[in-house]
Amino acid sequence: MIERFSVSMSRDLLDKFDAFIKRRGYVSRSEAIRMLIRDALIEDTISTDPGSEVFGTITMIYDHEVKGITEKITHVQHAYHGEIRSAVHVHVDRRNCLEVVIFHGKAKKMRKLVDELSGIKGVKNVKFVFTLVEP
Ligand code: NI
């Protein structure tokens, strides 16, 4: 069932919102508001319920010439064999590697994996995105 409600805001804020909708290509204000609400609810669930089941990606850049780094990364990933669904590796240049890990499991476990990967010497940057199938 679809409910309707009205929203009050300043003209200035609404103009900025309309420009945002245009840039993003949303078909209507309603669609944009639904997307933003879903995003906020997903973020809230993940941050307040560490046991929530998330899907996520972890993207990392590292220097493969740092001694032992490849073994350490593989070792950490094997400890999460139940959660890591896939990993893609790209050789960026002579030294740097890009790796994207796809994860499915508890939010707190994914945070721990992110921390463990970030803590390895030679890992230069780690970014992650968590999401839920249903907010
Ligand atoms: Ni590589």
JSON list of C-alpha atoms and ligand atoms in Angstrom, two decimals:
[
{"chain": "A", "resi": 1, "resn": "MET", "atom": "CA", "xyz": [0.00, 0.00, 0.00]},
{"chain": "A", "resi": 2, "resn": "ILE", "atom": "CA", "xyz": [1.28, 3.44, -0.93]},
{"chain": "A", "resi": 3, "resn": "GLU", "atom": "CA", "xyz": [0.86, 6.30, 1.52]},
{"chain": "A", "resi": 4, "resn": "ARG", "atom": "CA", "xyz": [1.14, 9.94, 0.58]},
{"chain": "A", "resi": 5, "resn": "PHE", "atom": "CA", "xyz": [2.46, 12.69, 2.80]},
{"chain": "A", "resi": 6, "resn": "SER", "atom": "CA", "xyz": [3.48, 16.28, 2.28]},
{"chain": "A", "resi": 7, "resn": "VAL", "atom": "CA", "xyz": [6.83, 17.78, 3.20]},
{"chain": "A", "resi": 8, "resn": "SER", "atom": "CA", "xyz": [7.49, 21.41, 4.12]},
{"chain": "A", "resi": 9, "resn": "MET", "atom": "CA", "xyz": [10.82, 23.04, 3.37]},
{"chain": "A", "resi": 10, "resn": "SER", "atom": "CA", "xyz": [12.29, 26.38, 2.39]},
{"chain": "A", "resi": 11, "resn": "ARG", "atom": "CA", "xyz": [12.28, 27.42, -1.28]},
{"chain": "A", "resi": 12, "resn": "ASP", "atom": "CA", "xyz": [16.06, 27.53, -1.20]},
{"chain": "A", "resi": 13, "resn": "LEU", "atom": "CA", "xyz": [16.37, 23.94, 0.03]},
{"chain": "A", "resi": 14, "resn": "LEU", "atom": "CA", "xyz": [13.77, 22.73, -2.47]},
{"chain": "A", "resi": 15, "resn": "ASP", "atom": "CA", "xyz": [15.64, 24.43, -5.36]},
{"chain": "A", "resi": 16, "resn": "LYS", "atom": "CA", "xyz": [18.83, 22.65, -4.31]},
{"chain": "A", "resi": 17, "resn": "PHE", "atom": "CA", "xyz": [16.95, 19.35, -4.02]},
{"chain": "A", "resi": 18, "resn": "ASP", "atom": "CA", "xyz": [15.44, 19.78, -7.50]},
{"chain": "A", "resi": 19, "resn": "ALA", "atom": "CA", "xyz": [18.90, 20.48, -8.96]},
{"chain": "A", "resi": 20, "resn": "PHE", "atom": "CA", "xyz": [20.19, 17.33, -7.21]},
{"chain": "A", "resi": 21, "resn": "ILE", "atom": "CA", "xyz": [17.28, 15.29, -8.65]},
{"chain": "A", "resi": 22, "resn": "LYS", "atom": "CA", "xyz": [18.08, 16.56, -12.15]},
{"chain": "A", "resi": 23, "resn": "ARG", "atom": "CA", "xyz": [21.80, 15.77, -11.82]},
{"chain": "A", "resi": 24, "resn": "ARG", "atom": "CA", "xyz": [21.11, 12.27, -10.54]},
{"chain": "A", "resi": 25, "resn": "GLY", "atom": "CA", "xyz": [18.43, 11.60, -13.13]},
{"chain": "A", "resi": 26, "resn": "TYR", "atom": "CA", "xyz": [15.61, 10.69, -10.73]},
{"chain": "A", "resi": 27, "resn": "VAL", "atom": "CA", "xyz": [12.23, 10.73, -12.43]},
{"chain": "A", "resi": 28, "resn": "SER", "atom": "CA", "xyz": [10.42, 12.50, -9.58]},
{"chain": "A", "resi": 29, "resn": "ARG", "atom": "CA", "xyz": [10.81, 14.02, -6.13]},
{"chain": "A", "resi": 30, "resn": "SER", "atom": "CA", "xyz": [9.01, 10.96, -4.73]},
{"chain": "A", "resi": 31, "resn": "GLU", "atom": "CA", "xyz": [11.54, 8.59, -6.24]},
{"chain": "A", "resi": 32, "resn": "ALA", "atom": "CA", "xyz": [14.45, 10.67, -4.93]},
{"chain": "A", "resi": 33, "resn": "ILE", "atom": "CA", "xyz": [12.95, 10.83, -1.43]},
{"chain": "A", "resi": 34, "resn": "ARG", "atom": "CA", "xyz": [12.35, 7.05, -1.40]},
{"chain": "A", "resi": 35, "resn": "MET", "atom": "CA", "xyz": [15.98, 6.41, -2.37]},
{"chain": "A", "resi": 36, "resn": "LEU", "atom": "CA", "xyz": [17.29, 8.78, 0.30]},
{"chain": "A", "resi": 37, "resn": "ILE", "atom": "CA", "xyz": [15.06, 7.23, 2.97]},
{"chain": "A", "resi": 38, "resn": "ARG", "atom": "CA", "xyz": [16.16, 3.70, 2.03]},
{"chain": "A", "resi": 39, "resn": "ASP", "atom": "CA", "xyz": [19.79, 4.80, 2.17]},
{"chain": "A", "resi": 40, "resn": "ALA", "atom": "CA", "xyz": [19.31, 6.36, 5.62]},
{"chain": "A", "resi": 41, "resn": "LEU", "atom": "CA", "xyz": [17.49, 3.26, 6.93]},
{"chain": "A", "resi": 42, "resn": "ILE", "atom": "CA", "xyz": [20.20, 0.93, 5.61]},
{"chain": "A", "resi": 43, "resn": "GLU", "atom": "CA", "xyz": [22.90, 3.05, 7.21]},
{"chain": "A", "resi": 44, "resn": "ASP", "atom": "CA", "xyz": [20.98, 3.19, 10.49]},
{"chain": "A", "resi": 45, "resn": "THR", "atom": "CA", "xyz": [20.38, -0.58, 10.58]},
{"chain": "A", "resi": 46, "resn": "ILE", "atom": "CA", "xyz": [24.03, -1.33, 9.87]},
{"chain": "A", "resi": 47, "resn": "SER", "atom": "CA", "xyz": [25.30, 1.11, 12.49]},
{"chain": "A", "resi": 48, "resn": "THR", "atom": "CA", "xyz": [22.82, 0.18, 15.23]},
{"chain": "A", "resi": 49, "resn": "ASP", "atom": "CA", "xyz": [22.65, -3.59, 14.63]},
{"chain": "A", "resi": 50, "resn": "PRO", "atom": "CA", "xyz": [26.12, -5.14, 14.32]},
{"chain": "A", "resi": 51, "resn": "GLY", "atom": "CA", "xyz": [24.46, -8.52, 13.77]},
{"chain": "A", "resi": 52, "resn": "SER", "atom": "CA", "xyz": [22.69, -7.37, 10.60]},
{"chain": "A", "resi": 53, "resn": "GLU", "atom": "CA", "xyz": [23.40, -9.38, 7.47]},
{"chain": "A", "resi": 54, "resn": "VAL", "atom": "CA", "xyz": [25.12, -7.19, 4.93]},
{"chain": "A", "resi": 55, "resn": "PHE", "atom": "CA", "xyz": [26.44, -7.49, 1.44]},
{"chain": "A", "resi": 56, "resn": "GLY", "atom": "CA", "xyz": [29.47, -5.40, 0.80]},
{"chain": "A", "resi": 57, "resn": "THR", "atom": "CA", "xyz": [32.54, -4.68, -1.22]},
{"chain": "A", "resi": 58, "resn": "ILE", "atom": "CA", "xyz": [35.99, -3.83, 0.05]},
{"chain": "A", "resi": 59, "resn": "THR", "atom": "CA", "xyz": [38.31, -2.11, -2.40]},
{"chain": "A", "resi": 60, "resn": "MET", "atom": "CA", "xyz": [41.98, -1.94, -1.56]},
{"chain": "A", "resi": 61, "resn": "ILE", "atom": "CA", "xyz": [45.18, -0.68, -3.14]},
{"chain": "A", "resi": 62, "resn": "TYR", "atom": "CA", "xyz": [48.46, -2.16, -1.98]},
{"chain": "A", "resi": 63, "resn": "ASP", "atom": "CA", "xyz": [52.12, -2.38, -2.86]},
{"chain": "A", "resi": 64, "resn": "HIS", "atom": "CA", "xyz": [52.81, -6.04, -3.62]},
{"chain": "A", "resi": 65, "resn": "GLU", "atom": "CA", "xyz": [56.57, -5.52, -3.25]},
{"chain": "A", "resi": 66, "resn": "VAL", "atom": "CA", "xyz": [56.28, -5.04, 0.51]},
{"chain": "A", "resi": 67, "resn": "LYS", "atom": "CA", "xyz": [57.72, -8.21, 1.99]},
{"chain": "A", "resi": 68, "resn": "GLY", "atom": "CA", "xyz": [55.12, -10.82, 2.93]},
{"chain": "A", "resi": 69, "resn": "ILE", "atom": "CA", "xyz": [52.12, -8.69, 2.01]},
{"chain": "A", "resi": 70, "resn": "THR", "atom": "CA", "xyz": [50.55, -11.10, -0.47]},
{"chain": "A", "resi": 71, "resn": "GLU", "atom": "CA", "xyz": [50.73, -13.95, 2.06]},
{"chain": "A", "resi": 72, "resn": "LYS", "atom": "CA", "xyz": [49.25, -11.76, 4.81]},
{"chain": "A", "resi": 73, "resn": "ILE", "atom": "CA", "xyz": [46.34, -10.63, 2.66]},
{"chain": "A", "resi": 74, "resn": "THR", "atom": "CA", "xyz": [45.64, -14.20, 1.56]},
{"chain": "A", "resi": 75, "resn": "HIS", "atom": "CA", "xyz": [45.90, -15.42, 5.18]},
{"chain": "A", "resi": 76, "resn": "VAL", "atom": "CA", "xyz": [43.37, -12.82, 6.40]},
{"chain": "A", "resi": 77, "resn": "GLN", "atom": "CA", "xyz": [40.98, -13.57, 3.54]},
{"chain": "A", "resi": 78, "resn": "HIS", "atom": "CA", "xyz": [41.11, -17.31, 4.26]},
{"chain": "A", "resi": 79, "resn": "ALA", "atom": "CA", "xyz": [40.03, -16.62, 7.85]},
{"chain": "A", "resi": 80, "resn": "TYR", "atom": "CA", "xyz": [36.82, -15.19, 6.33]},
{"chain": "A", "resi": 81, "resn": "HIS", "atom": "CA", "xyz": [36.27, -17.96, 3.77]},
{"chain": "A", "resi": 82, "resn": "GLY", "atom": "CA", "xyz": [32.66, -18.29, 4.91]},
{"chain": "A", "resi": 83, "resn": "GLU", "atom": "CA", "xyz": [31.92, -14.64, 4.19]},
{"chain": "A", "resi": 84, "resn": "ILE", "atom": "CA", "xyz": [34.05, -13.77, 1.17]},
{"chain": "A", "resi": 85, "resn": "ARG", "atom": "CA", "xyz": [32.12, -14.70, -1.95]},
{"chain": "A", "resi": 86, "resn": "SER", "atom": "CA", "xyz": [34.62, -13.47, -4.49]},
{"chain": "A", "resi": 87, "resn": "ALA", "atom": "CA", "xyz": [37.79, -11.44, -4.93]},
{"chain": "A", "resi": 88, "resn": "VAL", "atom": "CA", "xyz": [39.05, -9.72, -8.06]},
{"chain": "A", "resi": 89, "resn": "HIS", "atom": "CA", "xyz": [42.66, -8.72, -8.48]},
{"chain": "A", "resi": 90, "resn": "VAL", "atom": "CA", "xyz": [44.04, -6.20, -10.99]},
{"chain": "A", "resi": 91, "resn": "HIS", "atom": "CA", "xyz": [47.73, -5.41, -11.44]},
{"chain": "A", "resi": 92, "resn": "VAL", "atom": "CA", "xyz": [47.64, -1.60, -11.61]},
{"chain": "A", "resi": 93, "resn": "ASP", "atom": "CA", "xyz": [51.30, -0.94, -12.43]},
{"chain": "A", "resi": 94, "resn": "ARG", "atom": "CA", "xyz": [54.70, -2.44, -11.61]},
{"chain": "A", "resi": 95, "resn": "ARG", "atom": "CA", "xyz": [54.17, -2.11, -7.84]},
{"chain": "A", "resi": 96, "resn": "ASN", "atom": "CA", "xyz": [50.51, -1.55, -7.08]},
{"chain": "A", "resi": 97, "resn": "CYS", "atom": "CA", "xyz": [47.63, -3.96, -6.97]},
{"chain": "A", "resi": 98, "resn": "LEU", "atom": "CA", "xyz": [43.90, -3.31, -6.76]},
{"chain": "A", "resi": 99, "resn": "GLU", "atom": "CA", "xyz": [41.78, -5.91, -5.06]},
{"chain": "A", "resi": 100, "resn": "VAL", "atom": "CA", "xyz": [38.01, -5.92, -4.65]},
{"chain": "A", "resi": 101, "resn": "VAL", "atom": "CA", "xyz": [36.50, -8.36, -2.17]},
{"chain": "A", "resi": 102, "resn": "ILE", "atom": "CA", "xyz": [32.79, -9.20, -2.18]},
{"chain": "A", "resi": 103, "resn": "PHE", "atom": "CA", "xyz": [31.48, -10.05, 1.25]},
{"chain": "A", "resi": 104, "resn": "HIS", "atom": "CA", "xyz": [28.25, -11.44, 2.70]},
{"chain": "A", "resi": 105, "resn": "GLY", "atom": "CA", "xyz": [27.88, -11.77, 6.44]},
{"chain": "A", "resi": 106, "resn": "LYS", "atom": "CA", "xyz": [27.42, -9.92, 9.73]},
{"chain": "A", "resi": 107, "resn": "ALA", "atom": "CA", "xyz": [28.17, -6.20, 9.70]},
{"chain": "A", "resi": 108, "resn": "LYS", "atom": "CA", "xyz": [30.51, -6.46, 12.70]},
{"chain": "A", "resi": 109, "resn": "LYS", "atom": "CA", "xyz": [32.51, -9.23, 11.02]},
{"chain": "A", "resi": 110, "resn": "MET", "atom": "CA", "xyz": [32.87, -7.17, 7.85]},
{"chain": "A", "resi": 111, "resn": "ARG", "atom": "CA", "xyz": [34.12, -4.20, 9.90]},
{"chain": "A", "resi": 112, "resn": "LYS", "atom": "CA", "xyz": [36.66, -6.49, 11.53]},
{"chain": "A", "resi": 113, "resn": "LEU", "atom": "CA", "xyz": [37.84, -7.72, 8.13]},
{"chain": "A", "resi": 114, "resn": "VAL", "atom": "CA", "xyz": [38.18, -4.09, 6.95]},
{"chain": "A", "resi": 115, "resn": "ASP", "atom": "CA", "xyz": [40.26, -3.31, 10.05]},
{"chain": "A", "resi": 116, "resn": "GLU", "atom": "CA", "xyz": [42.47, -6.35, 9.58]},
{"chain": "A", "resi": 117, "resn": "LEU", "atom": "CA", "xyz": [43.14, -5.57, 5.91]},
{"chain": "A", "resi": 118, "resn": "SER", "atom": "CA", "xyz": [43.76, -1.88, 6.67]},
{"chain": "A", "resi": 119, "resn": "GLY", "atom": "CA", "xyz": [46.30, -2.82, 9.33]},
{"chain": "A", "resi": 120, "resn": "ILE", "atom": "CA", "xyz": [48.58, -4.76, 6.96]},
{"chain": "A", "resi": 121, "resn": "LYS", "atom": "CA", "xyz": [51.81, -2.92, 6.18]},
{"chain": "A", "resi": 122, "resn": "GLY", "atom": "CA", "xyz": [51.90, -1.89, 2.52]},
{"chain": "A", "resi": 123, "resn": "VAL", "atom": "CA", "xyz": [48.12, -1.53, 2.20]},
{"chain": "A", "resi": 124, "resn": "LYS", "atom": "CA", "xyz": [47.72, 2.07, 1.04]},
{"chain": "A", "resi": 125, "resn": "ASN", "atom": "CA", "xyz": [43.99, 2.57, 0.90]},
{"chain": "A", "resi": 126, "resn": "VAL", "atom": "CA", "xyz": [40.88, 0.63, 1.86]},
{"chain": "A", "resi": 127, "resn": "LYS", "atom": "CA", "xyz": [37.34, 1.73, 1.01]},
{"chain": "A", "resi": 128, "resn": "PHE", "atom": "CA", "xyz": [34.19, -0.22, 1.70]},
{"chain": "A", "resi": 129, "resn": "VAL", "atom": "CA", "xyz": [30.49, -0.14, 0.97]},
{"chain": "A", "resi": 130, "resn": "PHE", "atom": "CA", "xyz": [27.92, -2.09, 2.99]},
{"chain": "A", "resi": 131, "resn": "THR", "atom": "CA", "xyz": [24.38, -2.58, 1.90]},
{"chain": "A", "resi": 132, "resn": "LEU", "atom": "CA", "xyz": [21.30, -4.62, 2.83]},
{"chain": "A", "resi": 133, "resn": "VAL", "atom": "CA", "xyz": [18.96, -6.40, 0.49]},
{"chain": "A", "resi": 134, "resn": "GLU", "atom": "CA", "xyz": [15.97, -5.00, 2.43]},
{"chain": "A", "resi": 135, "resn": "PRO", "atom": "CA", "xyz": [16.17, -1.82, 4.52]},
{"chain": "B", "resi": 1, "resn": "NI", "atom": "NI", "xyz": [48.84, -7.48, -8.57]}
]
